[in-house]
């Protein structure tokens, strides 16, 4: 198994500001992902954090709004830029471990952002 | 389009009753499906994967390609099964999309 730590666990932010969420994995991993879970909604994939290259964003998400860094195989950050109340969500970091029959996603505990 | 559909937001059953959480998917390739569970105050975690054909905590799920379904079943629900359940689909490159989730509430 793997342990994924996120910080901050929660924050209250003002409209127009930016916040960076950190994700630390306790072992090296190739694939890391960022998800958003809006209130009462399911998880929506924001992007794949690629080590050493630009993140791959899903439809509806752009780098200017959600810049992502992945400096090494155990760490990634997600920044939520120029926040508005609509960005109030839980942001989840995940990492894929294993292959074939044993592959699975592990998740951090999430970062709950409230934008006022 | 790639999509995972869980039609029930909430499912309430009595302890000892059978439970079935429905999941349907839309995917043009060969699907790789999972059930993830989130217990109260815990992080999201894998419950089972179709490729392993395993039974975890008494839960099983069979992939039915004809009906594009991957329903989660347990013959006798327990109170500790109360949680949020998400059906998930690997869309390639280990990218995974999730259904809306079903909250299972098992009453004593």
JSON list of C-alpha atoms in Angstrom, two decimals:
[
{"chain": "A", "resi": 1, "resn": "UNK", "atom": "CA", "xyz": [0.00, 0.00, 0.00]},
{"chain": "A", "resi": 2, "resn": "UNK", "atom": "CA", "xyz": [0.97, 3.65, -0.08]},
{"chain": "A", "resi": 3, "resn": "UNK", "atom": "CA", "xyz": [0.53, 6.67, 2.15]},
{"chain": "A", "resi": 4, "resn": "UNK", "atom": "CA", "xyz": [-0.39, 9.95, 0.50]},
{"chain": "A", "resi": 5, "resn": "UNK", "atom": "CA", "xyz": [-0.27, 13.12, 2.54]},
{"chain": "A", "resi": 6, "resn": "UNK", "atom": "CA", "xyz": [-1.91, 16.35, 1.50]},
{"chain": "A", "resi": 7, "resn": "UNK", "atom": "CA", "xyz": [-1.70, 19.79, 2.97]},
{"chain": "A", "resi": 8, "resn": "UNK", "atom": "CA", "xyz": [-3.43, 21.92, 3.82]},
{"chain": "A", "resi": 9, "resn": "UNK", "atom": "CA", "xyz": [-6.27, 19.65, 4.92]},
{"chain": "A", "resi": 10, "resn": "UNK", "atom": "CA", "xyz": [-8.62, 22.63, 4.78]},
{"chain": "A", "resi": 11, "resn": "UNK", "atom": "CA", "xyz": [-8.49, 26.34, 4.20]},
{"chain": "A", "resi": 12, "resn": "UNK", "atom": "CA", "xyz": [-10.74, 29.33, 3.86]},
{"chain": "A", "resi": 13, "resn": "UNK", "atom": "CA", "xyz": [-9.67, 31.69, 1.13]},
{"chain": "A", "resi": 14, "resn": "UNK", "atom": "CA", "xyz": [-10.68, 35.06, -0.19]},
{"chain": "A", "resi": 15, "resn": "UNK", "atom": "CA", "xyz": [-11.97, 35.55, -3.70]},
{"chain": "A", "resi": 16, "resn": "UNK", "atom": "CA", "xyz": [-9.21, 36.42, -6.15]},
{"chain": "A", "resi": 17, "resn": "UNK", "atom": "CA", "xyz": [-6.39, 34.77, -4.23]},
{"chain": "A", "resi": 18, "resn": "UNK", "atom": "CA", "xyz": [-4.51, 31.59, -5.09]},
{"chain": "A", "resi": 19, "resn": "UNK", "atom": "CA", "xyz": [-3.72, 28.55, -3.00]},
{"chain": "A", "resi": 20, "resn": "UNK", "atom": "CA", "xyz": [-1.22, 25.77, -3.52]},
{"chain": "A", "resi": 21, "resn": "UNK", "atom": "CA", "xyz": [-1.97, 22.24, -2.31]},
{"chain": "A", "resi": 22, "resn": "UNK", "atom": "CA", "xyz": [0.90, 19.89, -1.70]},
{"chain": "A", "resi": 23, "resn": "UNK", "atom": "CA", "xyz": [0.86, 16.12, -2.14]},
{"chain": "A", "resi": 24, "resn": "UNK", "atom": "CA", "xyz": [3.57, 13.83, -0.81]},
{"chain": "A", "resi": 25, "resn": "UNK", "atom": "CA", "xyz": [3.73, 10.10, -1.51]},
{"chain": "A", "resi": 26, "resn": "UNK", "atom": "CA", "xyz": [5.78, 7.81, 0.71]},
{"chain": "A", "resi": 27, "resn": "UNK", "atom": "CA", "xyz": [7.30, 5.95, -2.25]},
{"chain": "A", "resi": 28, "resn": "UNK", "atom": "CA", "xyz": [8.13, 6.65, -5.86]},
{"chain": "A", "resi": 29, "resn": "UNK", "atom": "CA", "xyz": [5.22, 6.47, -8.24]},
{"chain": "A", "resi": 30, "resn": "UNK", "atom": "CA", "xyz": [4.89, 7.04, -11.96]},
{"chain": "A", "resi": 31, "resn": "UNK", "atom": "CA", "xyz": [1.31, 8.22, -12.19]},
{"chain": "A", "resi": 32, "resn": "UNK", "atom": "CA", "xyz": [-0.17, 10.94, -10.01]},
{"chain": "A", "resi": 33, "resn": "UNK", "atom": "CA", "xyz": [-3.56, 12.55, -10.51]},
{"chain": "A", "resi": 34, "resn": "UNK", "atom": "CA", "xyz": [-5.55, 15.47, -9.15]},
{"chain": "A", "resi": 35, "resn": "UNK", "atom": "CA", "xyz": [-9.30, 15.26, -8.67]},
{"chain": "A", "resi": 36, "resn": "UNK", "atom": "CA", "xyz": [-11.95, 17.74, -7.61]},
{"chain": "A", "resi": 37, "resn": "UNK", "atom": "CA", "xyz": [-15.01, 16.81, -5.62]},
{"chain": "A", "resi": 38, "resn": "UNK", "atom": "CA", "xyz": [-17.53, 19.59, -5.49]},
{"chain": "A", "resi": 39, "resn": "UNK", "atom": "CA", "xyz": [-20.17, 19.57, -2.74]},
{"chain": "A", "resi": 40, "resn": "UNK", "atom": "CA", "xyz": [-22.54, 16.66, -3.24]},
{"chain": "A", "resi": 41, "resn": "UNK", "atom": "CA", "xyz": [-20.79, 15.63, -6.44]},
{"chain": "A", "resi": 42, "resn": "UNK", "atom": "CA", "xyz": [-18.54, 12.82, -7.54]},
{"chain": "A", "resi": 43, "resn": "UNK", "atom": "CA", "xyz": [-14.83, 13.00, -8.26]},
{"chain": "A", "resi": 44, "resn": "UNK", "atom": "CA", "xyz": [-13.85, 14.81, -11.43]},
{"chain": "A", "resi": 45, "resn": "UNK", "atom": "CA", "xyz": [-10.38, 14.29, -12.85]},
{"chain": "A", "resi": 46, "resn": "UNK", "atom": "CA", "xyz": [-8.55, 17.59, -13.25]},
{"chain": "A", "resi": 47, "resn": "UNK", "atom": "CA", "xyz": [-5.24, 16.43, -14.65]},
{"chain": "A", "resi": 48, "resn": "UNK", "atom": "CA", "xyz": [-2.46, 13.88, -14.72]},
{"chain": "A", "resi": 49, "resn": "UNK", "atom": "CA", "xyz": [0.69, 15.20, -13.09]},
{"chain": "A", "resi": 50, "resn": "UNK", "atom": "CA", "xyz": [3.62, 14.12, -15.25]},
{"chain": "A", "resi": 51, "resn": "UNK", "atom": "CA", "xyz": [7.09, 14.00, -13.77]},
{"chain": "A", "resi": 52, "resn": "UNK", "atom": "CA", "xyz": [9.45, 16.28, -15.60]},
{"chain": "A", "resi": 53, "resn": "UNK", "atom": "CA", "xyz": [6.91, 17.59, -18.08]},
{"chain": "A", "resi": 54, "resn": "UNK", "atom": "CA", "xyz": [3.72, 19.60, -18.25]},
{"chain": "A", "resi": 55, "resn": "UNK", "atom": "CA", "xyz": [0.58, 18.14, -16.74]},
{"chain": "A", "resi": 56, "resn": "UNK", "atom": "CA", "xyz": [-2.09, 16.67, -18.98]},
{"chain": "A", "resi": 57, "resn": "UNK", "atom": "CA", "xyz": [-5.41, 18.41, -18.37]},
{"chain": "A", "resi": 58, "resn": "UNK", "atom": "CA", "xyz": [-8.90, 17.05, -18.83]},
{"chain": "A", "resi": 59, "resn": "UNK", "atom": "CA", "xyz": [-11.57, 18.85, -20.77]},
{"chain": "A", "resi": 60, "resn": "UNK", "atom": "CA", "xyz": [-12.77, 21.89, -18.88]},
{"chain": "A", "resi": 61, "resn": "UNK", "atom": "CA", "xyz": [-9.56, 22.41, -16.93]},
{"chain": "A", "resi": 62, "resn": "UNK", "atom": "CA", "xyz": [-6.70, 24.67, -18.00]},
{"chain": "A", "resi": 63, "resn": "UNK", "atom": "CA", "xyz": [-3.17, 25.24, -16.85]},
{"chain": "A", "resi": 64, "resn": "UNK", "atom": "CA", "xyz": [-3.67, 28.93, -16.12]},
{"chain": "A", "resi": 65, "resn": "UNK", "atom": "CA", "xyz": [-6.37, 28.13, -13.59]},
{"chain": "A", "resi": 66, "resn": "UNK", "atom": "CA", "xyz": [-4.87, 24.94, -12.15]},
{"chain": "A", "resi": 67, "resn": "UNK", "atom": "CA", "xyz": [-1.10, 24.97, -12.58]},
{"chain": "A", "resi": 68, "resn": "UNK", "atom": "CA", "xyz": [0.48, 21.70, -11.49]},
{"chain": "A", "resi": 69, "resn": "UNK", "atom": "CA", "xyz": [4.07, 20.87, -10.65]},
{"chain": "A", "resi": 70, "resn": "UNK", "atom": "CA", "xyz": [5.68, 17.43, -10.41]},
{"chain": "A", "resi": 71, "resn": "UNK", "atom": "CA", "xyz": [9.34, 17.94, -9.64]},
{"chain": "A", "resi": 72, "resn": "UNK", "atom": "CA", "xyz": [10.03, 14.31, -8.71]},
{"chain": "A", "resi": 73, "resn": "UNK", "atom": "CA", "xyz": [8.41, 10.89, -8.37]},
{"chain": "A", "resi": 74, "resn": "UNK", "atom": "CA", "xyz": [7.06, 11.46, -4.85]},
{"chain": "A", "resi": 75, "resn": "UNK", "atom": "CA", "xyz": [5.72, 15.01, -4.85]},
{"chain": "A", "resi": 76, "resn": "UNK", "atom": "CA", "xyz": [3.23, 17.19, -6.68]},
{"chain": "A", "resi": 77, "resn": "UNK", "atom": "CA", "xyz": [1.45, 20.48, -6.16]},
{"chain": "A", "resi": 78, "resn": "UNK", "atom": "CA", "xyz": [-1.82, 21.84, -7.47]},
{"chain": "A", "resi": 79, "resn": "UNK", "atom": "CA", "xyz": [-2.48, 25.58, -7.41]},
{"chain": "A", "resi": 80, "resn": "UNK", "atom": "CA", "xyz": [-6.00, 26.93, -7.61]},
{"chain": "A", "resi": 81, "resn": "UNK", "atom": "CA", "xyz": [-5.57, 30.39, -9.11]},
{"chain": "A", "resi": 82, "resn": "UNK", "atom": "CA", "xyz": [-7.71, 33.49, -8.86]},
{"chain": "A", "resi": 83, "resn": "UNK", "atom": "CA", "xyz": [-10.26, 31.66, -6.79]},
{"chain": "A", "resi": 84, "resn": "UNK", "atom": "CA", "xyz": [-13.99, 32.24, -6.87]},
{"chain": "A", "resi": 85, "resn": "UNK", "atom": "CA", "xyz": [-16.72, 30.69, -4.69]},
{"chain": "A", "resi": 86, "resn": "UNK", "atom": "CA", "xyz": [-17.30, 28.13, -7.46]},
{"chain": "A", "resi": 87, "resn": "UNK", "atom": "CA", "xyz": [-13.86, 26.70, -6.67]},
{"chain": "A", "resi": 88, "resn": "UNK", "atom": "CA", "xyz": [-15.03, 25.64, -3.22]},
{"chain": "A", "resi": 89, "resn": "UNK", "atom": "CA", "xyz": [-14.40, 21.91, -3.30]},
{"chain": "A", "resi": 90, "resn": "UNK", "atom": "CA", "xyz": [-12.41, 19.06, -1.93]},
{"chain": "A", "resi": 91, "resn": "UNK", "atom": "CA", "xyz": [-9.25, 18.56, -3.97]},
{"chain": "A", "resi": 92, "resn": "UNK", "atom": "CA", "xyz": [-7.84, 15.05, -3.94]},
{"chain": "A", "resi": 93, "resn": "UNK", "atom": "CA", "xyz": [-4.40, 13.83, -4.85]},
{"chain": "A", "resi": 94, "resn": "UNK", "atom": "CA", "xyz": [-4.07, 10.23, -5.98]},
{"chain": "A", "resi": 95, "resn": "UNK", "atom": "CA", "xyz": [-1.34, 7.92, -7.17]},
{"chain": "A", "resi": 96, "resn": "UNK", "atom": "CA", "xyz": [-1.49, 4.69, -9.10]},
{"chain": "A", "resi": 97, "resn": "UNK", "atom": "CA", "xyz": [0.43, 1.72, -7.81]},
{"chain": "A", "resi": 98, "resn": "UNK", "atom": "CA", "xyz": [0.84, -1.72, -9.26]},
{"chain": "A", "resi": 99, "resn": "UNK", "atom": "CA", "xyz": [0.11, -3.13, -12.67]},
{"chain": "A", "resi": 100, "resn": "UNK", "atom": "CA", "xyz": [-2.36, -5.52, -14.18]},
{"chain": "A", "resi": 101, "resn": "UNK", "atom": "CA", "xyz": [-4.35, -7.44, -11.61]},
{"chain": "A", "resi": 102, "resn": "UNK", "atom": "CA", "xyz": [-2.88, -5.56, -8.68]},
{"chain": "A", "resi": 103, "resn": "UNK", "atom": "CA", "xyz": [-3.10, -1.97, -9.86]},
{"chain": "A", "resi": 104, "resn": "UNK", "atom": "CA", "xyz": [-5.12, 0.53, -7.86]},
{"chain": "A", "resi": 105, "resn": "UNK", "atom": "CA", "xyz": [-5.41, 4.18, -7.00]},
{"chain": "A", "resi": 106, "resn": "UNK", "atom": "CA", "xyz": [-4.46, 5.42, -3.56]},
{"chain": "A", "resi": 107, "resn": "UNK", "atom": "CA", "xyz": [-5.86, 8.71, -2.35]},
{"chain": "A", "resi": 108, "resn": "UNK", "atom": "CA", "xyz": [-4.87, 11.46, -0.01]},
{"chain": "A", "resi": 109, "resn": "UNK", "atom": "CA", "xyz": [-7.34, 12.64, 2.60]},
{"chain": "A", "resi": 110, "resn": "UNK", "atom": "CA", "xyz": [-8.23, 15.64, 0.52]},
{"chain": "A", "resi": 111, "resn": "UNK", "atom": "CA", "xyz": [-7.92, 19.39, 0.88]},
{"chain": "A", "resi": 112, "resn": "UNK", "atom": "CA", "xyz": [-11.21, 21.15, 1.58]},
{"chain": "A", "resi": 113, "resn": "UNK", "atom": "CA", "xyz": [-11.21, 24.66, 0.17]},
{"chain": "A", "resi": 114, "resn": "UNK", "atom": "CA", "xyz": [-13.86, 27.24, 0.97]},
{"chain": "A", "resi": 115, "resn": "UNK", "atom": "CA", "xyz": [-13.75, 30.43, -1.06]},
{"chain": "A", "resi": 116, "resn": "UNK", "atom": "CA", "xyz": [-15.57, 33.44, 0.33]},
{"chain": "B", "resi": 1, "resn": "UNK", "atom": "CA", "xyz": [-18.38, 8.95, -24.63]},
{"chain": "B", "resi": 2, "resn": "UNK", "atom": "CA", "xyz": [-16.79, 7.50, -21.54]},
{"chain": "B", "resi": 3, "resn": "UNK", "atom": "CA", "xyz": [-19.15, 7.52, -18.64]},
{"chain": "B", "resi": 4, "resn": "UNK", "atom": "CA", "xyz": [-20.00, 5.75, -15.40]},
{"chain": "B", "resi": 5, "resn": "UNK", "atom": "CA", "xyz": [-23.56, 5.90, -14.17]},
{"chain": "B", "resi": 6, "resn": "UNK", "atom": "CA", "xyz": [-24.77, 5.08, -10.69]},
{"chain": "B", "resi": 7, "resn": "UNK", "atom": "CA", "xyz": [-28.51, 5.67, -10.71]},
{"chain": "B", "resi": 8, "resn": "UNK", "atom": "CA", "xyz": [-29.08, 5.58, -6.96]},
{"chain": "B", "resi": 9, "resn": "UNK", "atom": "CA", "xyz": [-27.77, 8.37, -4.76]},
{"chain": "B", "resi": 10, "resn": "UNK", "atom": "CA", "xyz": [-28.97, 6.65, -1.60]},
{"chain": "B", "resi": 11, "resn": "UNK", "atom": "CA", "xyz": [-29.72, 3.05, -0.81]},
{"chain": "B", "resi": 12, "resn": "UNK", "atom": "CA", "xyz": [-31.12, 2.08, 2.56]},
{"chain": "B", "resi": 13, "resn": "UNK", "atom": "CA", "xyz": [-31.44, -1.56, 3.63]},
{"chain": "B", "resi": 14, "resn": "UNK", "atom": "CA", "xyz": [-31.89, -3.46, 6.84]},
{"chain": "B", "resi": 15, "resn": "UNK", "atom": "CA", "xyz": [-29.09, -5.44, 8.40]},
{"chain": "B", "resi": 16, "resn": "UNK", "atom": "CA", "xyz": [-29.05, -8.95, 6.99]},
{"chain": "B", "resi": 17, "resn": "UNK", "atom": "CA", "xyz": [-30.86, -7.98, 3.81]},
{"chain": "B", "resi": 18, "resn": "UNK", "atom": "CA", "xyz": [-29.27, -8.38, 0.37]},
{"chain": "B", "resi": 19, "resn": "UNK", "atom": "CA", "xyz": [-27.84, -5.28, -1.22]},
{"chain": "B", "resi": 20, "resn": "UNK", "atom": "CA", "xyz": [-27.13, -4.40, -4.83]},
{"chain": "B", "resi": 21, "resn": "UNK", "atom": "CA", "xyz": [-25.52, -1.14, -5.89]},
{"chain": "B", "resi": 22, "resn": "UNK", "atom": "CA", "xyz": [-25.99, -0.51, -9.58]},
{"chain": "B", "resi": 23, "resn": "UNK", "atom": "CA", "xyz": [-23.34, 0.67, -11.99]},
{"chain": "B", "resi": 24, "resn": "UNK", "atom": "CA", "xyz": [-23.49, 1.04, -15.75]},
{"chain": "B", "resi": 25, "resn": "UNK", "atom": "CA", "xyz": [-20.69, 2.21, -17.97]},
{"chain": "B", "resi": 26, "resn": "UNK", "atom": "CA", "xyz": [-20.09, 3.52, -21.45]},
{"chain": "B", "resi": 27, "resn": "UNK", "atom": "CA", "xyz": [-16.69, 2.77, -22.98]},
{"chain": "B", "resi": 28, "resn": "UNK", "atom": "CA", "xyz": [-15.61, 1.83, -26.47]},
{"chain": "B", "resi": 29, "resn": "UNK", "atom": "CA", "xyz": [-12.63, -0.28, -25.44]},
{"chain": "B", "resi": 30, "resn": "UNK", "atom": "CA", "xyz": [-12.19, -3.24, -23.13]},
{"chain": "B", "resi": 31, "resn": "UNK", "atom": "CA", "xyz": [-13.35, -1.95, -19.75]},
{"chain": "B", "resi": 32, "resn": "UNK", "atom": "CA", "xyz": [-11.40, -2.17, -16.54]},
{"chain": "B", "resi": 33, "resn": "UNK", "atom": "CA", "xyz": [-13.80, -1.52, -13.68]},
{"chain": "B", "resi": 34, "resn": "UNK", "atom": "CA", "xyz": [-13.48, -0.98, -9.96]},
{"chain": "B", "resi": 35, "resn": "UNK", "atom": "CA", "xyz": [-15.51, -0.29, -6.89]},
{"chain": "B", "resi": 36, "resn": "UNK", "atom": "CA", "xyz": [-14.08, 2.22, -4.42]},
{"chain": "B", "resi": 37, "resn": "UNK", "atom": "CA", "xyz": [-15.50, 2.85, -0.95]},
{"chain": "B", "resi": 38, "resn": "UNK", "atom": "CA", "xyz": [-15.29, 5.74, 1.48]},
{"chain": "B", "resi": 39, "resn": "UNK", "atom": "CA", "xyz": [-16.20, 5.02, 5.07]},
{"chain": "B", "resi": 40, "resn": "UNK", "atom": "CA", "xyz": [-17.04, 7.86, 7.42]},
{"chain": "B", "resi": 41, "resn": "UNK", "atom": "CA", "xyz": [-13.97, 10.00, 8.18]},
{"chain": "B", "resi": 42, "resn": "UNK", "atom": "CA", "xyz": [-11.72, 7.79, 6.07]},
{"chain": "B", "resi": 43, "resn": "UNK", "atom": "CA", "xyz": [-10.12, 8.30, 2.72]},
{"chain": "B", "resi": 44, "resn": "UNK", "atom": "CA", "xyz": [-11.33, 6.75, -0.48]},
{"chain": "B", "resi": 45, "resn": "UNK", "atom": "CA", "xyz": [-10.00, 3.23, -0.96]},
{"chain": "B", "resi": 46, "resn": "UNK", "atom": "CA", "xyz": [-10.29, 0.35, -3.38]},
{"chain": "B", "resi": 47, "resn": "UNK", "atom": "CA", "xyz": [-12.89, -2.26, -2.55]},
{"chain": "B", "resi": 48, "resn": "UNK", "atom": "CA", "xyz": [-12.54, -4.59, -5.48]},
{"chain": "B", "resi": 49, "resn": "UNK", "atom": "CA", "xyz": [-11.57, -4.79, -9.15]},
{"chain": "B", "resi": 50, "resn": "UNK", "atom": "CA", "xyz": [-13.35, -6.82, -11.81]},
{"chain": "B", "resi": 51, "resn": "UNK", "atom": "CA", "xyz": [-10.15, -8.23, -13.26]},
{"chain": "B", "resi": 52, "resn": "UNK", "atom": "CA", "xyz": [-9.42, -10.08, -10.03]},
{"chain": "B", "resi": 53, "resn": "UNK", "atom": "CA", "xyz": [-12.88, -11.63, -9.73]},
{"chain": "B", "resi": 54, "resn": "UNK", "atom": "CA", "xyz": [-12.47, -11.46, -5.97]},
{"chain": "B", "resi": 55, "resn": "UNK", "atom": "CA", "xyz": [-14.83, -11.19, -3.04]},
{"chain": "B", "resi": 56, "resn": "UNK", "atom": "CA", "xyz": [-13.94, -8.53, -0.51]},
{"chain": "B", "resi": 57, "resn": "UNK", "atom": "CA", "xyz": [-15.84, -8.14, 2.77]},
{"chain": "B", "resi": 58, "resn": "UNK", "atom": "CA", "xyz": [-18.53, -10.35, 1.24]},
{"chain": "B", "resi": 59, "resn": "UNK", "atom": "CA", "xyz": [-18.99, -8.06, -1.76]},
{"chain": "B", "resi": 60, "resn": "UNK", "atom": "CA", "xyz": [-18.78, -9.30, -5.33]},
{"chain": "B", "resi": 61, "resn": "UNK", "atom": "CA", "xyz": [-19.23, -7.61, -8.68]},
{"chain": "B", "resi": 62, "resn": "UNK", "atom": "CA", "xyz": [-19.58, -9.23, -12.08]},
{"chain": "B", "resi": 63, "resn": "UNK", "atom": "CA", "xyz": [-18.82, -7.47, -15.31]},
{"chain": "B", "resi": 64, "resn": "UNK", "atom": "CA", "xyz": [-21.66, -7.91, -17.79]},
{"chain": "B", "resi": 65, "resn": "UNK", "atom": "CA", "xyz": [-20.46, -6.60, -21.12]},
{"chain": "B", "resi": 66, "resn": "UNK", "atom": "CA", "xyz": [-23.80, -7.22, -22.80]},
{"chain": "B", "resi": 67, "resn": "UNK", "atom": "CA", "xyz": [-25.60, -4.97, -20.34]},
{"chain": "B", "resi": 68, "resn": "UNK", "atom": "CA", "xyz": [-22.51, -2.76, -19.78]},
{"chain": "B", "resi": 69, "resn": "UNK", "atom": "CA", "xyz": [-23.00, -3.19, -16.06]},
{"chain": "B", "resi": 70, "resn": "UNK", "atom": "CA", "xyz": [-20.83, -3.84, -13.02]},
{"chain": "B", "resi": 71, "resn": "UNK", "atom": "CA", "xyz": [-23.25, -4.07, -10.13]},
{"chain": "B", "resi": 72, "resn": "UNK", "atom": "CA", "xyz": [-21.94, -4.55, -6.60]},
{"chain": "B", "resi": 73, "resn": "UNK", "atom": "CA", "xyz": [-23.68, -7.19, -4.51]},
{"chain": "B", "resi": 74, "resn": "UNK", "atom": "CA", "xyz": [-23.65, -8.58, -1.02]},
{"chain": "B", "resi": 75, "resn": "UNK", "atom": "CA", "xyz": [-26.07, -11.24, 0.19]},
{"chain": "B", "resi": 76, "resn": "UNK", "atom": "CA", "xyz": [-26.30, -10.07, 3.80]},
{"chain": "B", "resi": 77, "resn": "UNK", "atom": "CA", "xyz": [-25.61, -6.42, 4.59]},
{"chain": "B", "resi": 78, "resn": "UNK", "atom": "CA", "xyz": [-23.86, -5.44, 7.82]},
{"chain": "B", "resi": 79, "resn": "UNK", "atom": "CA", "xyz": [-24.02, -2.12, 9.64]},
{"chain": "B", "resi": 80, "resn": "UNK", "atom": "CA", "xyz": [-20.33, -1.58, 9.03]},
{"chain": "B", "resi": 81, "resn": "UNK", "atom": "CA", "xyz": [-21.03, -1.62, 5.28]},
{"chain": "B", "resi": 82, "resn": "UNK", "atom": "CA", "xyz": [-22.59, 1.82, 5.59]},
{"chain": "B", "resi": 83, "resn": "UNK", "atom": "CA", "xyz": [-20.44, 4.04, 3.40]},
{"chain": "B", "resi": 84, "resn": "UNK", "atom": "CA", "xyz": [-20.21, 5.87, 0.09]},
{"chain": "B", "resi": 85, "resn": "UNK", "atom": "CA", "xyz": [-19.56, 3.56, -2.85]},
{"chain": "B", "resi": 86, "resn": "UNK", "atom": "CA", "xyz": [-18.12, 4.70, -6.17]},
{"chain": "B", "resi": 87, "resn": "UNK", "atom": "CA", "xyz": [-17.99, 2.70, -9.36]},
{"chain": "B", "resi": 88, "resn": "UNK", "atom": "CA", "xyz": [-14.94, 3.59, -11.43]},
{"chain": "B", "resi": 89, "resn": "UNK", "atom": "CA", "xyz": [-13.63, 2.98, -14.94]},
{"chain": "B", "resi": 90, "resn": "UNK", "atom": "CA", "xyz": [-10.03, 3.00, -16.10]},
{"chain": "B", "resi": 91, "resn": "UNK", "atom": "CA", "xyz": [-10.03, 4.91, -19.38]},
{"chain": "B", "resi": 92, "resn": "UNK", "atom": "CA", "xyz": [-6.42, 4.20, -20.27]},
{"chain": "B", "resi": 93, "resn": "UNK", "atom": "CA", "xyz": [-3.02, 5.19, -18.92]},
{"chain": "B", "resi": 94, "resn": "UNK", "atom": "CA", "xyz": [-4.37, 4.46, -15.43]},
{"chain": "B", "resi": 95, "resn": "UNK", "atom": "CA", "xyz": [-6.70, 7.46, -15.72]},
{"chain": "B", "resi": 96, "resn": "UNK", "atom": "CA", "xyz": [-9.85, 6.67, -13.82]},
{"chain": "B", "resi": 97, "resn": "UNK", "atom": "CA", "xyz": [-13.28, 8.25, -13.99]},
{"chain": "B", "resi": 98, "resn": "UNK", "atom": "CA", "xyz": [-15.88, 7.84, -11.26]},
{"chain": "B", "resi": 99, "resn": "UNK", "atom": "CA", "xyz": [-19.62, 7.54, -11.04]},
{"chain": "B", "resi": 100, "resn": "UNK", "atom": "CA", "xyz": [-21.66, 9.89, -8.91]},
{"chain": "B", "resi": 101, "resn": "UNK", "atom": "CA", "xyz": [-21.57, 7.50, -5.97]},
{"chain": "B", "resi": 102, "resn": "UNK", "atom": "CA", "xyz": [-24.21, 5.70, -3.94]},
{"chain": "B", "resi": 103, "resn": "UNK", "atom": "CA", "xyz": [-24.54, 6.16, -0.22]},
{"chain": "B", "resi": 104, "resn": "UNK", "atom": "CA", "xyz": [-25.40, 2.86, 1.42]},
{"chain": "B", "resi": 105, "resn": "UNK", "atom": "CA", "xyz": [-27.10, 3.02, 4.78]},
{"chain": "B", "resi": 106, "resn": "UNK", "atom": "CA", "xyz": [-27.57, -0.23, 6.63]},
{"chain": "B", "resi": 107, "resn": "UNK", "atom": "CA", "xyz": [-30.16, 0.00, 9.38]},
{"chain": "B", "resi": 108, "resn": "UNK", "atom": "CA", "xyz": [-30.03, -2.12, 12.51]}
]
